[in-house]
Coordinates of N, CA, C and O in Angstrom, one line a residue:
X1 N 96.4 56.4 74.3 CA 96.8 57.6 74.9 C 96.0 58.8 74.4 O 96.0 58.9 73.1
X2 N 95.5 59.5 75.0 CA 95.0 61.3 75.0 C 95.6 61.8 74.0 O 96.8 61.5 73.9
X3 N 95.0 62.6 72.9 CA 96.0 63.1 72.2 C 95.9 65.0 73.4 O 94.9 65.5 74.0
X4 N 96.8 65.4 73.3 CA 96.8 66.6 73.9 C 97.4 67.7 73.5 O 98.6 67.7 73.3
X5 N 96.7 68.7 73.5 CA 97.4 70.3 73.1 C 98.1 70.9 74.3 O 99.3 71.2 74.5
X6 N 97.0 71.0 75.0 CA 97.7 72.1 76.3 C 97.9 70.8 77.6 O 97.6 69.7 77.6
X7 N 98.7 71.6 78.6 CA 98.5 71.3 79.5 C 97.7 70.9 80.5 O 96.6 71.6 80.5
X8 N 97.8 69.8 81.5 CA 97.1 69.3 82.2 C 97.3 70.1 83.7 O 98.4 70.6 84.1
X9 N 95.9 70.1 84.5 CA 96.4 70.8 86.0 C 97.5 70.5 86.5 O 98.3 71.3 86.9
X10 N 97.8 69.1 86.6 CA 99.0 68.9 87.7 C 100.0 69.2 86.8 O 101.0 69.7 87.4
X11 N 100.1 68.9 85.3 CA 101.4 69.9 85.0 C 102.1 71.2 85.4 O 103.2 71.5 85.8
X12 N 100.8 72.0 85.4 CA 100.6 73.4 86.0 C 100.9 73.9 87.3 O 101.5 74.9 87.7
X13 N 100.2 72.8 88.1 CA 100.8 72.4 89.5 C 102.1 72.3 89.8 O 102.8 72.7 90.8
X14 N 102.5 71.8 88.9 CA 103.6 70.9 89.3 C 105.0 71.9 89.0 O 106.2 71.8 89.3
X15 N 104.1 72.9 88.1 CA 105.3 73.6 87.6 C 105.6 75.3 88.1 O 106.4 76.2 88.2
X16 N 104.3 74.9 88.5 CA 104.0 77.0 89.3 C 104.5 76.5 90.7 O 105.4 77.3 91.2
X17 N 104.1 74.9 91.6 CA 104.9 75.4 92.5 C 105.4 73.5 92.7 O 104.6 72.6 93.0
X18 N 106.6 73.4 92.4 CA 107.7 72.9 92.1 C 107.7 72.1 93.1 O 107.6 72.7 94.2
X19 N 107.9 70.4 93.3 CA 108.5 70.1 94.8 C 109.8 69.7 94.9 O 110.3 69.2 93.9
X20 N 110.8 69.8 96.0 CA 111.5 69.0 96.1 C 112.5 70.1 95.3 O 112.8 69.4 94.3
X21 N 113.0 71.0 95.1 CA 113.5 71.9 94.3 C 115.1 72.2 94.9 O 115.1 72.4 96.2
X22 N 115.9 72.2 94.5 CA 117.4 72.2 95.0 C 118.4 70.9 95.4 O 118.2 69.7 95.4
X23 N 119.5 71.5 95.9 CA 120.6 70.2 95.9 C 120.7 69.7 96.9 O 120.4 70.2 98.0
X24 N 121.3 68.5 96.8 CA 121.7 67.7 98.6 C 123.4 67.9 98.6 O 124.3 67.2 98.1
X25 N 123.5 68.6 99.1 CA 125.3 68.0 99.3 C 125.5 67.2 99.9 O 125.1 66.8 101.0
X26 N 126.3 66.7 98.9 CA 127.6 65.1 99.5 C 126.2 63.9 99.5 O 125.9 63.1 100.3
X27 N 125.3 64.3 98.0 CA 124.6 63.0 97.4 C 125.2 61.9 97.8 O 126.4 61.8 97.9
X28 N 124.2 60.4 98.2 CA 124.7 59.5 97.2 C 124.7 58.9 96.1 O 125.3 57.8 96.0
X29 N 124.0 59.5 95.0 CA 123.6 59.2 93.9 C 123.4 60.8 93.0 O 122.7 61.7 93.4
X30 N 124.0 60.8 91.9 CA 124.2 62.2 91.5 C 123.4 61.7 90.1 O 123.8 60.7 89.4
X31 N 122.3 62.4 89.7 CA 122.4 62.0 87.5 C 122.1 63.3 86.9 O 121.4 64.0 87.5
X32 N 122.8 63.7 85.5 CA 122.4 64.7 85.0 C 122.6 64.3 83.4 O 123.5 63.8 82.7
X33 N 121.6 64.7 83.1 CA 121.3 64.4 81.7 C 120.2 66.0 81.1 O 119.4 66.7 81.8
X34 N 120.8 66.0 79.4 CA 120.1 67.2 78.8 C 119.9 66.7 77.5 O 120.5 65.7 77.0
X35 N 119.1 67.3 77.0 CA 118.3 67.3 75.6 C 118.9 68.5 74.6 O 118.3 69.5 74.4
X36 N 120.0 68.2 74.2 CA 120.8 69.2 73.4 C 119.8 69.8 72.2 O 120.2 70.8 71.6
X37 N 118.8 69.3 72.0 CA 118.0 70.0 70.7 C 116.8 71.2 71.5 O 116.5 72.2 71.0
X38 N 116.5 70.7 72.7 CA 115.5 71.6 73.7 C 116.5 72.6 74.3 O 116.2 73.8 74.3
X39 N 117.6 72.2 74.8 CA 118.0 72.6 75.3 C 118.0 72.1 77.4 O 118.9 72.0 78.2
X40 N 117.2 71.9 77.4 CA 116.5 71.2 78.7 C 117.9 70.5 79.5 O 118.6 69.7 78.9
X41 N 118.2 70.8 80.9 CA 119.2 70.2 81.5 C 118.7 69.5 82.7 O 117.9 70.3 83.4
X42 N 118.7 68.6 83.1 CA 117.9 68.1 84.5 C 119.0 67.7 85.4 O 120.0 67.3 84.8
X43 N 118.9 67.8 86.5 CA 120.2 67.2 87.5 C 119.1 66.3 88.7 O 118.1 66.8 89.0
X44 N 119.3 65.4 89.0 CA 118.6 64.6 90.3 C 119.9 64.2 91.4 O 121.0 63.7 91.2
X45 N 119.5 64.8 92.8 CA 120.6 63.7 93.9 C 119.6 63.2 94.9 O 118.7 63.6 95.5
X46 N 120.2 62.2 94.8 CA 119.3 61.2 96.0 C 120.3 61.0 97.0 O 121.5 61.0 96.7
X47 N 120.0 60.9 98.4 CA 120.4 60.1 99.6 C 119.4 58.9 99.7 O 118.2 58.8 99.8
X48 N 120.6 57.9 99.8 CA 119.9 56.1 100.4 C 120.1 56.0 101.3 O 121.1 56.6 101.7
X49 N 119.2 55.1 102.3 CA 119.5 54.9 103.3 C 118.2 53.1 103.0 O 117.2 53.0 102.4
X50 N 119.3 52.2 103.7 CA 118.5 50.6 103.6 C 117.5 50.6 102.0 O 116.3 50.4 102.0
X51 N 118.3 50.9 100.9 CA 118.3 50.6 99.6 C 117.2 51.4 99.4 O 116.7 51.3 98.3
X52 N 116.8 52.4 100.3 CA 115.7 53.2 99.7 C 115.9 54.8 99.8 O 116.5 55.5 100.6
X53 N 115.3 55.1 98.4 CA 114.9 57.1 98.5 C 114.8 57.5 99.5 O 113.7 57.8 99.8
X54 N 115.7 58.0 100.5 CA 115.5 58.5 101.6 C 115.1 60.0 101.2 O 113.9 60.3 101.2
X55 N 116.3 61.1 100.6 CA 115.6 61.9 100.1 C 116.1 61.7 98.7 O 116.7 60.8 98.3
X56 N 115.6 63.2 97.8 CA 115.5 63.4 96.4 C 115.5 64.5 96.3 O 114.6 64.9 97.1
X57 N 116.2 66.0 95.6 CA 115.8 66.8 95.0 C 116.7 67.1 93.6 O 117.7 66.6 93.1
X58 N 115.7 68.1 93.2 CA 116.2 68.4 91.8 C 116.5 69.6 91.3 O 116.1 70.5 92.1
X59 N 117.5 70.0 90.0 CA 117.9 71.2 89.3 C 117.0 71.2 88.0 O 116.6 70.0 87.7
X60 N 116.6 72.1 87.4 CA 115.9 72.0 86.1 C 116.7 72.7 85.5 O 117.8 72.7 86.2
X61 N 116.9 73.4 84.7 CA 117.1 74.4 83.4 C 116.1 73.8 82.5 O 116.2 72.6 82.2
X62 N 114.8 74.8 81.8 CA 114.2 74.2 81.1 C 112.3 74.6 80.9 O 111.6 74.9 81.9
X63 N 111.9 74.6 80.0 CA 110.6 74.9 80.1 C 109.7 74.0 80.9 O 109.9 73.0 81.5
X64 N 108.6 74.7 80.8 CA 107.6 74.2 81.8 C 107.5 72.6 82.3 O 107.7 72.1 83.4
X65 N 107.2 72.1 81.0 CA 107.1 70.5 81.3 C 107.8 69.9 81.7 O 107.3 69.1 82.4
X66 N 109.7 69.9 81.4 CA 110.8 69.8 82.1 C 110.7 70.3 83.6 O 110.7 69.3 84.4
X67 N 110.5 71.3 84.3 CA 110.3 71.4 85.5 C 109.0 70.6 86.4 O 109.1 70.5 87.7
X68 N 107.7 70.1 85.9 CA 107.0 69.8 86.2 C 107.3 68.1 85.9 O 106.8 67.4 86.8
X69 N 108.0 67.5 85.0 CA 108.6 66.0 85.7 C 109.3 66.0 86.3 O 109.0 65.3 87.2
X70 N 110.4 66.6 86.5 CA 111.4 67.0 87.5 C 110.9 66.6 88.5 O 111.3 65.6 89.1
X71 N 109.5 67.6 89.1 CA 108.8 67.7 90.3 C 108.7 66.4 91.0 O 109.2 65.7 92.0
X72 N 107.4 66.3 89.7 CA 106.6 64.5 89.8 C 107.2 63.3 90.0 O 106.8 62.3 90.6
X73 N 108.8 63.4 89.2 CA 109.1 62.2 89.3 C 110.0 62.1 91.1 O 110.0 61.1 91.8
X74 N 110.4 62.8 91.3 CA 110.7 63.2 92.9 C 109.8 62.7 93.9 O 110.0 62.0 94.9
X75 N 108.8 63.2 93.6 CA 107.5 62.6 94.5 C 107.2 61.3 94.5 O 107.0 60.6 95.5
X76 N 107.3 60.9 93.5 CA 107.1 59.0 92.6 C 108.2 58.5 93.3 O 108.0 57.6 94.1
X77 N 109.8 59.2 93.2 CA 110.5 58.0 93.9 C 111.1 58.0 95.1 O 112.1 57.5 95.4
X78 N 110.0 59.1 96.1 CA 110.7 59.5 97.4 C 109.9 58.1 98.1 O 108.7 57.7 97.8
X79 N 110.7 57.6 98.9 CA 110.7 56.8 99.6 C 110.8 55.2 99.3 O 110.8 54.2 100.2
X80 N 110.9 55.2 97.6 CA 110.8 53.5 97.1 C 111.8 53.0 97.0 O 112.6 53.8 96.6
X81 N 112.2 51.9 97.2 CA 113.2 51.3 97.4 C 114.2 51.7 95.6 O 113.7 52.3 94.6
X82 N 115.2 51.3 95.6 CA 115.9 51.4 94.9 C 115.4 50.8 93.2 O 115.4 51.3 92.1
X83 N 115.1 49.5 93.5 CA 114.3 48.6 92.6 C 113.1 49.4 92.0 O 112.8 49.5 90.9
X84 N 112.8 49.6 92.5 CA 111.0 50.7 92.0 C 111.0 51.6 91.2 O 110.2 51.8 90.3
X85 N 112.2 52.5 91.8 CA 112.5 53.4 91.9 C 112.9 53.3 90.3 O 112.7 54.1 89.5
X86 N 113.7 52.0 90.1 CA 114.4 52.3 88.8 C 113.2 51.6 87.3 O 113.2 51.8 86.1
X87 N 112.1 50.8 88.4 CA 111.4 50.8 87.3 C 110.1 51.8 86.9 O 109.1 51.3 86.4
X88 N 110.1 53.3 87.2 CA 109.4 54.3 87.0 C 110.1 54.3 85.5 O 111.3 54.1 85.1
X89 N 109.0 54.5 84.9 CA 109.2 54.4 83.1 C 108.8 56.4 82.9 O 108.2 57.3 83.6
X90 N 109.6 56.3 81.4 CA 108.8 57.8 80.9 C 107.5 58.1 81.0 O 107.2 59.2 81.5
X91 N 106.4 57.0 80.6 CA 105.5 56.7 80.8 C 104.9 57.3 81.9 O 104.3 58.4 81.7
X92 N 105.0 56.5 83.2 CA 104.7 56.7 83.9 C 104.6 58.1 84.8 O 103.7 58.4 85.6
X93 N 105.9 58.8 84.5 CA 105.7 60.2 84.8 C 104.6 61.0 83.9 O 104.0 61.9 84.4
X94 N 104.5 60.7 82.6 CA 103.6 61.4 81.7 C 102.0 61.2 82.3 O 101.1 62.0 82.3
X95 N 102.2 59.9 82.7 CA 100.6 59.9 83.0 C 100.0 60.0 84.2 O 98.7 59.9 84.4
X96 N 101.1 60.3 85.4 CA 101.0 60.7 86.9 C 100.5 62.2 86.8 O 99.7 62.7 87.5
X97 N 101.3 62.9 85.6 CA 100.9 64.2 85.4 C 99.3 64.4 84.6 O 98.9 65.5 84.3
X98 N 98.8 63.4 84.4 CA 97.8 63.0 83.5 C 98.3 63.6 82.0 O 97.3 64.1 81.5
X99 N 99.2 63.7 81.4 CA 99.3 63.5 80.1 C 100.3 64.8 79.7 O 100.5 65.8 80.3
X100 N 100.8 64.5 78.8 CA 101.6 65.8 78.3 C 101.4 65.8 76.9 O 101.3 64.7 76.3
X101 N 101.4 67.0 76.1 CA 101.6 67.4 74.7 C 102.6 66.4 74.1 O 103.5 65.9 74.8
X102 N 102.2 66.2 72.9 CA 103.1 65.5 72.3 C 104.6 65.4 71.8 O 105.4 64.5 71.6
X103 N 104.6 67.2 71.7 CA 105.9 67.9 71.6 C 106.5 68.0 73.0 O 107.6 68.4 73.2
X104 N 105.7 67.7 73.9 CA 106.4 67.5 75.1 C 107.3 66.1 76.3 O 107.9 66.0 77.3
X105 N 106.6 65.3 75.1 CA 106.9 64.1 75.6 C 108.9 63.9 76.1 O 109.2 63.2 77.1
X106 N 109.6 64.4 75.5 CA 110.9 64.1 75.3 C 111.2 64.8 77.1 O 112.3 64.8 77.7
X107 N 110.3 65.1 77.6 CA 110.7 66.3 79.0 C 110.6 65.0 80.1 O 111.1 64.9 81.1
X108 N 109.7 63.9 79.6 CA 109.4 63.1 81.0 C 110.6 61.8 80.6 O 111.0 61.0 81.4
X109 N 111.0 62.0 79.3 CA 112.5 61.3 79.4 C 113.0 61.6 80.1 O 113.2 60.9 81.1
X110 N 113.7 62.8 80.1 CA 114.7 63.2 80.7 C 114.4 62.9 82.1 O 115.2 62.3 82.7
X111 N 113.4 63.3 82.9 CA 113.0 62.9 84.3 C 113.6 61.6 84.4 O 114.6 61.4 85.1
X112 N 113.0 60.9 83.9 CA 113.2 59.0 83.9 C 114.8 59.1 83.9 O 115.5 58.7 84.8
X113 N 115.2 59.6 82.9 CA 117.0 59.4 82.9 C 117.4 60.0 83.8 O 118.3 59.3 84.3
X114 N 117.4 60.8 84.3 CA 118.0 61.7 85.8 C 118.0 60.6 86.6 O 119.0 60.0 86.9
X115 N 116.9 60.3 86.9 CA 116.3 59.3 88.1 C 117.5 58.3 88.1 O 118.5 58.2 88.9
X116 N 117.2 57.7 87.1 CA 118.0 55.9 86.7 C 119.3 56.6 86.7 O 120.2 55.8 87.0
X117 N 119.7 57.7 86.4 CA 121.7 58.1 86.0 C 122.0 58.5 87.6 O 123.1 58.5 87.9
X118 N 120.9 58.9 88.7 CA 121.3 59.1 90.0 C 121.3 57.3 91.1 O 122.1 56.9 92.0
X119 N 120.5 56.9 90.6 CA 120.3 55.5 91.2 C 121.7 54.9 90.4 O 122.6 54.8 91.2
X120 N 122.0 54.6 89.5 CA 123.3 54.2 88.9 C 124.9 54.2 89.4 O 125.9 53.4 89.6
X121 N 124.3 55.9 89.5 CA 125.9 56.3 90.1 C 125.9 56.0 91.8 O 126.8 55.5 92.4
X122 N 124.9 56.3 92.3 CA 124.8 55.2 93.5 C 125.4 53.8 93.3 O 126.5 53.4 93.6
X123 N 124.3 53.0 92.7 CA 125.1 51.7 93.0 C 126.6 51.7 92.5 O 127.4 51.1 93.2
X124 N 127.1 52.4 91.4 CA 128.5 52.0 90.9 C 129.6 52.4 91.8 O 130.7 51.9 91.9
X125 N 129.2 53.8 92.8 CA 130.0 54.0 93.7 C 129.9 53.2 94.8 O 130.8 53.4 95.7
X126 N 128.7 51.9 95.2 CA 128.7 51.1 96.4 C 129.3 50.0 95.9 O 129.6 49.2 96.8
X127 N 129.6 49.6 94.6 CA 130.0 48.2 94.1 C 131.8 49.0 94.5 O 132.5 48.1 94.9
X128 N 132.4 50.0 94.4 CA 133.7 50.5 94.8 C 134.2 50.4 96.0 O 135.4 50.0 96.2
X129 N 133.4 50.7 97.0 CA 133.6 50.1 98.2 C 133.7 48.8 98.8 O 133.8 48.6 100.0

């Protein structure tokens, strides 16, 4: 892995102009998870439709890099099926963005955790039915 100071373009991209930005009402899949030491709050809601990402948008509270996985990982799991979707790793947002600061790494967690806490609460509300 790159060791890295600053930011990469598509971080910058990703964070000057944001995709996929705001809520769905009446989700089916809700996740929110925060980084109580950053401060950093992420929210993800997805609509499924035939086990897949139909859509995706997101809430941030949070500095730069927090809002630019937010973005990315939105993009990553619009349209994959449910399965895919849940195997997008931290990783993998870090290095779609080509790389993040080291002190920044903890921001493409939280992406990853939104993702998998909205896919979750999906399935646990379809296993209720």
């Amino acid at each position: 892995m790159i060791q890295q100071t600053g930011y990469s373009k598509k971080v910058m991209e990703h964070f000057m102009n944001p995709r996929n930005v705001g809520v769905i009402d009446d989700p089916d899949g809700y996740g929110k998870v925060g980084n109580p030491v950053c401060g950093d709050l992420m929210e993800i809601f997805i609509k499924v439709g035939d086990e897949k990402i139909e859509d995706i948008k997101f809430r941030t509270f949070g500095c730069g890099a927090a809002i630019a996985t937010s973005s990315m990982i939105t993009e990553m799991a619009r349209g994959k099926s449910l399965e895919e979707a849940m195997r997008i790793t931290r990783n993998d947002v870090a290095d779609a963005l080509d790389g993040l600061p080291p002190q920044k790494m903890h921001c493409s967690n939280l992406a990853a955790d939104a993702l998998h806490a909205a896919i979750n609460d999906y399935l646990s509300k379809k296993q209720k039915h």
